[in-house]
mmCIF file of C-alpha atoms in Angstrom:
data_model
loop_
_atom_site.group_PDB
_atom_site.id
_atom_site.type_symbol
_atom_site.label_atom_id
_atom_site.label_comp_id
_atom_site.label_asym_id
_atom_site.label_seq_id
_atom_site.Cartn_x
_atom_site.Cartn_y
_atom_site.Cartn_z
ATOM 1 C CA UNK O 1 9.035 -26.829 8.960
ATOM 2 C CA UNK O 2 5.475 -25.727 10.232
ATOM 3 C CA UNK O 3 5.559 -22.427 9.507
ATOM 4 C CA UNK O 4 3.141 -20.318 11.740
ATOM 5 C CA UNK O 5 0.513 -22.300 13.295
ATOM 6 C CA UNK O 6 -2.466 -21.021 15.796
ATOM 7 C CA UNK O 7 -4.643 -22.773 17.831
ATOM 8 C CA UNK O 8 -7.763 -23.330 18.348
ATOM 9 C CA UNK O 9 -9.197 -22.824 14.869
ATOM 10 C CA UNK O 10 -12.574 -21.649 16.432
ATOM 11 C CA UNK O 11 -13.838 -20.624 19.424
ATOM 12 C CA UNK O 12 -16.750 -19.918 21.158
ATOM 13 C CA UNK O 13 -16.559 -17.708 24.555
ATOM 14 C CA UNK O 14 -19.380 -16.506 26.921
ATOM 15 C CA UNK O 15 -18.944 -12.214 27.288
ATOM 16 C CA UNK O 16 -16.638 -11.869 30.052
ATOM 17 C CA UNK O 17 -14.549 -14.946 29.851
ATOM 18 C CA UNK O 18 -10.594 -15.068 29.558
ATOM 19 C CA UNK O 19 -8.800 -16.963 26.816
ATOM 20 C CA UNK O 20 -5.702 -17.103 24.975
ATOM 21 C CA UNK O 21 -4.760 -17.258 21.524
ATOM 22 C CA UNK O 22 -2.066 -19.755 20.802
ATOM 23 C CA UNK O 23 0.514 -18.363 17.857
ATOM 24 C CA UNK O 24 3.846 -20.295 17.215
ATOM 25 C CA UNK O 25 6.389 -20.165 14.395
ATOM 26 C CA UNK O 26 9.565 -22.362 13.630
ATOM 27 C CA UNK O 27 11.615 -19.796 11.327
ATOM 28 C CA UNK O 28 13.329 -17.795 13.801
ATOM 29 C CA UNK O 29 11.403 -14.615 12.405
ATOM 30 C CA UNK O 30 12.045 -11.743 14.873
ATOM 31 C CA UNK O 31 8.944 -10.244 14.046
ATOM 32 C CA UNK O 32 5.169 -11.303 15.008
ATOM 33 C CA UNK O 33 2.226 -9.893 14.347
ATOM 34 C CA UNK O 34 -1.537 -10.178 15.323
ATOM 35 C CA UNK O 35 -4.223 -8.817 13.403
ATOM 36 C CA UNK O 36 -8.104 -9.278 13.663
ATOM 37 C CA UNK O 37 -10.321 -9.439 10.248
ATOM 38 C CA UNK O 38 -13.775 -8.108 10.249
ATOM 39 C CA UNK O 39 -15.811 -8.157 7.447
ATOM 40 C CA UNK O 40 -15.222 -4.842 5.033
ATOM 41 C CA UNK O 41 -12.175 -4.031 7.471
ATOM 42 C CA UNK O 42 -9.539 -5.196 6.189
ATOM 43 C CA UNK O 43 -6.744 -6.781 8.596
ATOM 44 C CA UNK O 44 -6.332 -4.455 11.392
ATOM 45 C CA UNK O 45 -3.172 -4.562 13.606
ATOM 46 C CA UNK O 46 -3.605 -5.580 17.153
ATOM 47 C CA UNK O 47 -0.075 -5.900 18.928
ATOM 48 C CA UNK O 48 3.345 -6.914 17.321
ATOM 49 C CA UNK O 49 6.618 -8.192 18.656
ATOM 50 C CA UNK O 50 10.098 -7.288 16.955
ATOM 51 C CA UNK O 51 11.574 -9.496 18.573
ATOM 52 C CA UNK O 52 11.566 -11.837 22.355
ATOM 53 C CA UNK O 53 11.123 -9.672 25.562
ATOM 54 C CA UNK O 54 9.652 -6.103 22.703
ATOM 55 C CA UNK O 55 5.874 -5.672 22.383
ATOM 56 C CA UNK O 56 3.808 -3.138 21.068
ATOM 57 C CA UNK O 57 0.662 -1.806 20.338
ATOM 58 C CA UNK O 58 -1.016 -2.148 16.300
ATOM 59 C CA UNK O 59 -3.785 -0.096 15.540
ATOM 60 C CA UNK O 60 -7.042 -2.017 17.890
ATOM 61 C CA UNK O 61 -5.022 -3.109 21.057
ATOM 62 C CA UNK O 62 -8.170 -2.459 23.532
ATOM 63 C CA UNK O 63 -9.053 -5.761 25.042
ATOM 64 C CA UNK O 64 -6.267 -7.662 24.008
ATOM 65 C CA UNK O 65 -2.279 -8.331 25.793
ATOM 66 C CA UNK O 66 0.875 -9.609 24.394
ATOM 67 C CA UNK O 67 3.967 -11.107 25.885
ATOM 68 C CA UNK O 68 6.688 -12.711 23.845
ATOM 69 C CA UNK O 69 9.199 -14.461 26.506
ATOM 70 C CA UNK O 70 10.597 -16.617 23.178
ATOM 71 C CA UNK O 71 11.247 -16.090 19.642
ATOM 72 C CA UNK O 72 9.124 -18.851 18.955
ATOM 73 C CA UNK O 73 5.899 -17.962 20.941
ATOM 74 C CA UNK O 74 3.448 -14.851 21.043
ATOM 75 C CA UNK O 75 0.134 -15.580 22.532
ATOM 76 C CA UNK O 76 -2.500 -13.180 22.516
ATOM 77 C CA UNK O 77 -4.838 -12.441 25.816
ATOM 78 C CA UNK O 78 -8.434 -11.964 25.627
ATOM 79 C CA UNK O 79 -8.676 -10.150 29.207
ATOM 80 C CA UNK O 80 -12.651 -10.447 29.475
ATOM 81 C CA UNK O 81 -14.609 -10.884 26.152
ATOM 82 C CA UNK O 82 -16.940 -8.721 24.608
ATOM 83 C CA UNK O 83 -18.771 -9.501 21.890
ATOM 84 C CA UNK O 84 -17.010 -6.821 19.733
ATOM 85 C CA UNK O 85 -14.057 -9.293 19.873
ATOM 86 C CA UNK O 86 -16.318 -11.864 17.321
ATOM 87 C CA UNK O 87 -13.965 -11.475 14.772
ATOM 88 C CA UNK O 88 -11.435 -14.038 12.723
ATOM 89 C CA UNK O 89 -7.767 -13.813 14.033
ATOM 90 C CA UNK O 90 -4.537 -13.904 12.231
ATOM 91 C CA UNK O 91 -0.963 -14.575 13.364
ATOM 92 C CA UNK O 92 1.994 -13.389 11.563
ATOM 93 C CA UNK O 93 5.423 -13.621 11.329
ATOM 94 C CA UNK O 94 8.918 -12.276 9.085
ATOM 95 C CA UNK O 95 12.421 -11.524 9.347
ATOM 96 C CA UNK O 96 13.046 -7.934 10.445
ATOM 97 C CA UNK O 97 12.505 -5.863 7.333
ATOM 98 C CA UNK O 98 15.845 -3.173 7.989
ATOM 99 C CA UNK O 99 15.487 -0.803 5.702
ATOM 100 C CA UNK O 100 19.368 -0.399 4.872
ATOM 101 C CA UNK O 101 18.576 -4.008 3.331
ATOM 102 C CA UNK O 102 18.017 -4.622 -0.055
ATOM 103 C CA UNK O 103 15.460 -7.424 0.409
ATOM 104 C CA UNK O 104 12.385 -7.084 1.429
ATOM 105 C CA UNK O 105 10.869 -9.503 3.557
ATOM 106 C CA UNK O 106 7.312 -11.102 3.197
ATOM 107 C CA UNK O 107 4.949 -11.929 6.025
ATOM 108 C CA UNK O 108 4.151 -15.323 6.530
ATOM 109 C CA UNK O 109 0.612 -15.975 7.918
ATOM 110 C CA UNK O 110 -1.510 -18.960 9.898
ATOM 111 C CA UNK O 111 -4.225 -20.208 9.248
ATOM 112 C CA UNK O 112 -6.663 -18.394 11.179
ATOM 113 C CA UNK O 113 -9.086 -18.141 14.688
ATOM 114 C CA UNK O 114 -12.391 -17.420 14.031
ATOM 115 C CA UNK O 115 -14.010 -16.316 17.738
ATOM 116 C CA UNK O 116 -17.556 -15.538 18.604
ATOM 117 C CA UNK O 117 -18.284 -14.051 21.469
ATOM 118 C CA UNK O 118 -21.788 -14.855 23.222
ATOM 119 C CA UNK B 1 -4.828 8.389 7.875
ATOM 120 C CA UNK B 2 -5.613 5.681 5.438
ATOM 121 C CA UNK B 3 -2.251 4.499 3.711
ATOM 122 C CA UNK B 4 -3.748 1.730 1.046
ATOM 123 C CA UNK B 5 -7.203 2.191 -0.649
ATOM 124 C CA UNK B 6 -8.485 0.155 -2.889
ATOM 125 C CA UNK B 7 -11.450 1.709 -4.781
ATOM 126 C CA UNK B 8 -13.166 -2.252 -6.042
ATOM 127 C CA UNK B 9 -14.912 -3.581 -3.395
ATOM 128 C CA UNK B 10 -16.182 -6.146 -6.263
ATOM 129 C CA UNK B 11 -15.270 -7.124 -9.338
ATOM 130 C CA UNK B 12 -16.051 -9.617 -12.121
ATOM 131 C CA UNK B 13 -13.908 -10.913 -14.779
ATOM 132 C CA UNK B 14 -14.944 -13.575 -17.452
ATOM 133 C CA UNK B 15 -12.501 -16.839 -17.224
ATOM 134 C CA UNK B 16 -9.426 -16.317 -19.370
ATOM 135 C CA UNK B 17 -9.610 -12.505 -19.920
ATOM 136 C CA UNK B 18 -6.958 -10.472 -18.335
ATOM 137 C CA UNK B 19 -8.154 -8.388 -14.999
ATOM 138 C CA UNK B 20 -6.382 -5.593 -12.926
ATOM 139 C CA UNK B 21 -6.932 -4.680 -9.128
ATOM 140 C CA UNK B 22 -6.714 -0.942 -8.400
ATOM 141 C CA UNK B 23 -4.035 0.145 -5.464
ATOM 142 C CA UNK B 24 -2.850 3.313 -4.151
ATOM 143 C CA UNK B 25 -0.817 3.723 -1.201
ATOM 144 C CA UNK B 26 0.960 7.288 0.866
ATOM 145 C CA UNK B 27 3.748 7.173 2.538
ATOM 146 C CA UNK B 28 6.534 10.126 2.636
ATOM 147 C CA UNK B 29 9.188 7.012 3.598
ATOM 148 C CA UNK B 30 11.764 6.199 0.963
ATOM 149 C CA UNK B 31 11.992 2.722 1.703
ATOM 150 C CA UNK B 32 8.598 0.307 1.488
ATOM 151 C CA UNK B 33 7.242 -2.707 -0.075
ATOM 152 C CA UNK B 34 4.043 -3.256 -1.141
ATOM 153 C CA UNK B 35 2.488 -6.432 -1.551
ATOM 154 C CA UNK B 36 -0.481 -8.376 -2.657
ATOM 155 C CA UNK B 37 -2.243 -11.492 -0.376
ATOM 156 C CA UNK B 38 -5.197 -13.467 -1.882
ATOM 157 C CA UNK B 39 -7.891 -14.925 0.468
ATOM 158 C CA UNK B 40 -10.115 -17.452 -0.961
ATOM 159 C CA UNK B 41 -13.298 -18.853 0.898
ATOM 160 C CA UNK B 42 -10.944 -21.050 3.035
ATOM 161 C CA UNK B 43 -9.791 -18.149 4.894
ATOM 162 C CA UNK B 44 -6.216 -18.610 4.328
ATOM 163 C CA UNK B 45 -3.798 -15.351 3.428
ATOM 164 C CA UNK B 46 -1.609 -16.348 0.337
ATOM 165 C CA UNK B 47 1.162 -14.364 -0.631
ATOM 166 C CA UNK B 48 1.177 -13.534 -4.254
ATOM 167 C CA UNK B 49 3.689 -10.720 -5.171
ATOM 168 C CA UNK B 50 5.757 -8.357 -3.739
ATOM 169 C CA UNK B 51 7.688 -4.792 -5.071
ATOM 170 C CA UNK B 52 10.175 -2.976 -3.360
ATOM 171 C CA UNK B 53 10.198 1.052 -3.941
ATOM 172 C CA UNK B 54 13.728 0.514 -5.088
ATOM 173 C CA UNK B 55 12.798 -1.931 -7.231
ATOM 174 C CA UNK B 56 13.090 -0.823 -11.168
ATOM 175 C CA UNK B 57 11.311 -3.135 -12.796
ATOM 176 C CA UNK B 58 8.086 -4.166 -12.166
ATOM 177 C CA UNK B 59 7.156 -7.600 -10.145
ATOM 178 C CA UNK B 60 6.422 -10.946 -12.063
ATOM 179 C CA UNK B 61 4.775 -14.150 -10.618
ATOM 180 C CA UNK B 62 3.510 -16.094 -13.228
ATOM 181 C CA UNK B 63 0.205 -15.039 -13.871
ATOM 182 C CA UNK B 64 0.387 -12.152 -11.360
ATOM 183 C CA UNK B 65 2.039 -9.079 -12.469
ATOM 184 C CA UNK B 66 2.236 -5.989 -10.265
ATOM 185 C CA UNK B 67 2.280 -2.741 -12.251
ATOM 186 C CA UNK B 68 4.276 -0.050 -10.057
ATOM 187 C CA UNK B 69 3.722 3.492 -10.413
ATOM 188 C CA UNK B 70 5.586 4.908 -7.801
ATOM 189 C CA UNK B 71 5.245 8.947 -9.222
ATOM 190 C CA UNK B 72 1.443 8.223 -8.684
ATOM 191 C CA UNK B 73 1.842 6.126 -5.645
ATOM 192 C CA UNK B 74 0.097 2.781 -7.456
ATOM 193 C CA UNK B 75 0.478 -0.782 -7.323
ATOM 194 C CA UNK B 76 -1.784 -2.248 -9.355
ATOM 195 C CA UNK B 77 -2.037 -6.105 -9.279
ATOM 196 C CA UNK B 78 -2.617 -7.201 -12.675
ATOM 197 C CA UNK B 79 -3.936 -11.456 -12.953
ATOM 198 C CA UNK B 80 -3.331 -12.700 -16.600
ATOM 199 C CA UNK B 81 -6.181 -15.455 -18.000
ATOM 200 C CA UNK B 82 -8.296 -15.690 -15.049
ATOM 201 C CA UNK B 83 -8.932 -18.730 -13.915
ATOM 202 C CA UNK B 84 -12.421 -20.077 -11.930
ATOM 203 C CA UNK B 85 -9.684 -20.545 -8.886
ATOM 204 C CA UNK B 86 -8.839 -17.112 -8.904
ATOM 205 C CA UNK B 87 -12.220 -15.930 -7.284
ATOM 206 C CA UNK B 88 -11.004 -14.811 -3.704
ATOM 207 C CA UNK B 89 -10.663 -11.835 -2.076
ATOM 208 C CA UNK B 90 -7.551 -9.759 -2.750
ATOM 209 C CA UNK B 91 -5.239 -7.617 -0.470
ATOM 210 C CA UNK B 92 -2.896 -5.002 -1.036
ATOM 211 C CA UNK B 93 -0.711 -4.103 1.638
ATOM 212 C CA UNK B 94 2.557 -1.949 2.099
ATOM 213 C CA UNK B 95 5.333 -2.306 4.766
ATOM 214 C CA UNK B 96 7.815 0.486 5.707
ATOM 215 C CA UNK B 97 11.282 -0.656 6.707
ATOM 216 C CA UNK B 98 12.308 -1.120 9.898
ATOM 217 C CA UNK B 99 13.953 1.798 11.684
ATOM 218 C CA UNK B 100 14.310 5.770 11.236
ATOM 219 C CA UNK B 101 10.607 5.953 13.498
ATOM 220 C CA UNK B 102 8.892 2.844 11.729
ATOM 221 C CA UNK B 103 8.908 -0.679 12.946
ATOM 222 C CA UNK B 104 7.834 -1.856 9.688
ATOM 223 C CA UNK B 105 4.517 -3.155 10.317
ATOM 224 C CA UNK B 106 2.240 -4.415 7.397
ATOM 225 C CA UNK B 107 -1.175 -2.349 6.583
ATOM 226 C CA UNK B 108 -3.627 -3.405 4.727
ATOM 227 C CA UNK B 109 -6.343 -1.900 2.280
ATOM 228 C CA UNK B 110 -9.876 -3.349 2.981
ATOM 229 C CA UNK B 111 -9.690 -5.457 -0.315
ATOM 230 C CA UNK B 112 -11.107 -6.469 -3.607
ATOM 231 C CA UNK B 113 -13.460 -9.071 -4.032
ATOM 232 C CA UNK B 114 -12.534 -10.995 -7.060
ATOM 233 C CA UNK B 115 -15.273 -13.331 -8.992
ATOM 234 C CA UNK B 116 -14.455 -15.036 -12.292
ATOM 235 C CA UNK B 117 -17.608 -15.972 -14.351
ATOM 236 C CA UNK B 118 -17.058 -19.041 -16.652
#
């Protein structure tokens, strides 16, 4: 049991390059997550996933697309990078919290992108 | 609107005392959790603790107890004998169930930076 691994764990891109963000979990969570950390920011959402085939948009979603075509998989798209994008990345993933549930359910994170942008 | 602030942008604590992290959170939804995620130097998010808003009692892990105020909206995380590990930076974070308008996405407050002196 992996958990929620990304890949790479750092990356360097030239402004204006493509790229994609590799997120993958092995708990049959519905529900994934991206967020971007900048420093005195917080994590701020980027695009979630409630499940395969359902995207939406977080909080930041300039710059960035989703798909989710399995449960397993949701891969985040830098369309053309900007230096604004330098930023460390985190995947996430959890069971679908339904509120008419009595448990709630914790996010599970990986370990982490860290992108700089050129 | 910002739902989680957390006033301590730093704090120090001497090894072994007792040291509590300020939360507050808004949200008009019956249903939520709120949670706490430490982030040493590594970079990696660790959950720590967790309390439901129907929980009664408050949240226990170990040295990590979460005192719940719900009439003020506050989640304090309170960390028993601080140890030299437990500089990192510290998140709170709430999560409003899934459904009734909410997809139960996880926010964050910008965090507390921890620092135990020995």
């Amino acid at each position: 049991n992996a958990g929620v691994t990304q890949t790479p764990k750092f990356q360097v891109l030239k402004t204006g390059q493509s790229m994609t963000l590799q997120c993958a979990q092995d708990m049959n969570h519905e529900y994934m997550s991206w967020y971007r950390q900048d420093p005195g920011m917080g994590l701020r959402l980027i695009h979630y996933s409630v499940g395969a085939g359902i995207t939406d948009q977080g909080e930041v979603p300039n710059g960035y697309n989703v798909s989710r075509s399995t449960t397993e998989d949701f891969p985040l798209r830098l369309l053309s990078a900007a230096p604004s994008q330098t930023s460390v990345y985190f995947c996430a993933s959890s069971s679908r919290w339904d509120r008419y549930k009595g448990t709630v359910e914790t996010q599970y994170f990986g370990p982490g992108t860290r992108l700089l942008v050129l | 609107a910002q739902k989680i602030t957390q006033t301590q942008p730093g704090m120090f604590v001497q090894e072994k005392e007792a040291v509590t992290l300020d939360c507050t959170y808004d949200t008009s939804d019956p249903s939520y959790g709120l949670f706490w995620y430490k982030q040493p130097s590594s970079g990696e998010m660790i959950f720590l603790i967790y309390q439901g808003s129907y929980d009664q009692q408050n949240a226990t892990e170990g040295r990590y107890s979460l005192n719940f105020q719900k009439a003020r909206k506050s989640a304090n995380l309170v960390i028993s004998a601080s140890q030299l590990g437990d500089s990192a930076m510290y998140f709170c974070a709430m999560r409003e169930g899934w459904g009734g308008g909410s997809q139960g996405n996880l926010i964050f407050g910008k965090g507390t930076k921890l620092s135990v002196k020995p």
